Amino acid sequence: MRSLERLKVARKAHTFTISLYRSTAGFPAHERYGLTSQLRRAAVSIGSNIAEGDGHFSNRVFAKHLGIALGSTRSAIRSCWRGTWGTWTPKCSANLP
């Protein structure tokens, strides 16, 4: 088992989640249960999957969870793009893990 605190990707995922929460705080109220929620859930999922995979003793299982975290990262990126199609532009400038 690896040390989660030592994993650079875990620290970056945490920083990204905090940054994304701050960025989405300024989103329009009508997006609270749509885009804002989707972005926040995707961001939290990145770090959660890294942590879950880190808790296993198998490198294979850890790699599987890193793949899931990558999928969540791509979902967050896609949601940022979706936000730019409207009349307002979200601040999706957070550093991605």
Tab-separated table of C-alpha atoms in Angstrom:
chain	number	residue	atom	x	y	z
A	1	MET	CA	0.000	0.000	0.000
A	2	ARG	CA	1.259	3.447	-0.903
A	3	SER	CA	1.085	6.482	1.337
A	4	LEU	CA	-1.754	8.665	0.048
A	5	GLU	CA	-0.087	11.797	1.437
A	6	ARG	CA	3.022	11.065	-0.646
A	7	LEU	CA	1.150	10.672	-3.916
A	8	LYS	CA	1.569	13.848	-5.950
A	9	VAL	CA	-1.556	13.051	-7.953
A	10	ALA	CA	-3.621	12.861	-4.748
A	11	ARG	CA	-2.394	16.296	-3.654
A	12	LYS	CA	-3.150	17.734	-7.090
A	13	ALA	CA	-6.637	16.201	-7.039
A	14	HIS	CA	-7.285	17.814	-3.652
A	15	THR	CA	-6.070	21.211	-4.885
A	16	PHE	CA	-8.206	20.870	-8.010
A	17	THR	CA	-11.318	20.045	-5.966
A	18	ILE	CA	-10.855	23.080	-3.720
A	19	SER	CA	-10.207	25.337	-6.714
A	20	LEU	CA	-13.227	24.006	-8.572
A	21	TYR	CA	-15.514	24.516	-5.556
A	22	ARG	CA	-14.355	28.130	-5.370
A	23	SER	CA	-14.831	28.623	-9.112
A	24	THR	CA	-18.339	27.178	-9.160
A	25	ALA	CA	-19.468	29.320	-6.220
A	26	GLY	CA	-20.027	32.135	-8.698
A	27	PHE	CA	-22.111	30.082	-11.135
A	28	PRO	CA	-25.723	31.169	-11.714
A	29	ALA	CA	-28.311	29.871	-9.251
A	30	HIS	CA	-30.188	28.034	-12.021
A	31	GLU	CA	-27.089	25.820	-12.473
A	32	ARG	CA	-26.908	24.807	-8.802
A	33	TYR	CA	-28.402	21.361	-9.410
A	34	GLY	CA	-27.067	20.986	-12.942
A	35	LEU	CA	-23.632	22.016	-14.073
A	36	THR	CA	-22.383	23.103	-10.643
A	37	SER	CA	-23.374	19.795	-9.083
A	38	GLN	CA	-21.901	17.767	-11.958
A	39	LEU	CA	-18.560	19.573	-11.807
A	40	ARG	CA	-18.284	19.240	-8.044
A	41	ARG	CA	-19.194	15.557	-8.042
A	42	ALA	CA	-16.649	14.836	-10.781
A	43	ALA	CA	-13.930	16.714	-8.877
A	44	VAL	CA	-14.636	14.875	-5.629
A	45	SER	CA	-14.680	11.573	-7.503
A	46	ILE	CA	-11.128	12.116	-8.756
A	47	GLY	CA	-9.613	12.210	-5.281
A	48	SER	CA	-11.989	9.589	-3.902
A	49	ASN	CA	-10.983	7.050	-6.517
A	50	ILE	CA	-7.289	7.720	-5.977
A	51	ALA	CA	-7.768	7.213	-2.235
A	52	GLU	CA	-9.828	4.052	-2.706
A	53	GLY	CA	-7.268	2.544	-5.053
A	54	ASP	CA	-4.477	3.486	-2.671
A	55	GLY	CA	-6.208	1.490	0.044
A	56	HIS	CA	-5.739	-1.766	-1.857
A	57	PHE	CA	-2.592	-3.856	-1.758
A	58	SER	CA	-2.825	-4.728	-5.432
A	59	ASN	CA	-1.155	-2.545	-8.046
A	60	ARG	CA	-3.720	-3.833	-10.534
A	61	VAL	CA	-6.632	-2.552	-8.439
A	62	PHE	CA	-4.807	0.725	-7.822
A	63	ALA	CA	-4.303	1.166	-11.573
A	64	LYS	CA	-7.999	0.443	-12.143
A	65	HIS	CA	-8.980	3.223	-9.737
A	66	LEU	CA	-6.515	5.616	-11.341
A	67	GLY	CA	-8.290	4.918	-14.633
A	68	ILE	CA	-11.633	5.729	-13.046
A	69	ALA	CA	-10.136	8.949	-11.635
A	70	LEU	CA	-8.948	9.852	-15.128
A	71	GLY	CA	-12.496	9.353	-16.399
A	72	SER	CA	-13.787	11.721	-13.723
A	73	THR	CA	-11.127	14.255	-14.741
A	74	ARG	CA	-12.329	14.077	-18.316
A	75	SER	CA	-15.914	14.465	-17.156
A	76	ALA	CA	-14.961	17.649	-15.297
A	77	ILE	CA	-13.181	18.992	-18.385
A	78	ARG	CA	-16.218	18.198	-20.533
A	79	SER	CA	-18.519	19.948	-18.084
A	80	CYS	CA	-16.295	23.038	-18.175
A	81	TRP	CA	-16.602	23.103	-21.938
A	82	ARG	CA	-20.373	22.731	-21.655
A	83	GLY	CA	-20.514	25.797	-19.426
A	84	THR	CA	-18.861	27.974	-22.044
A	85	TRP	CA	-21.692	27.352	-24.509
A	86	GLY	CA	-24.162	29.442	-22.532
A	87	THR	CA	-24.329	33.194	-22.078
A	88	TRP	CA	-21.914	33.061	-19.158
A	89	THR	CA	-18.423	31.633	-18.954
A	90	PRO	CA	-17.469	29.510	-15.937
A	91	LYS	CA	-14.083	29.917	-14.331
A	92	CYS	CA	-12.729	26.452	-15.006
A	93	SER	CA	-9.165	27.608	-14.705
A	94	ALA	CA	-8.208	25.199	-11.929
A	95	ASN	CA	-5.107	23.130	-12.521
A	96	LEU	CA	-6.202	19.674	-13.488
A	97	PRO	CA	-4.543	16.722	-11.769
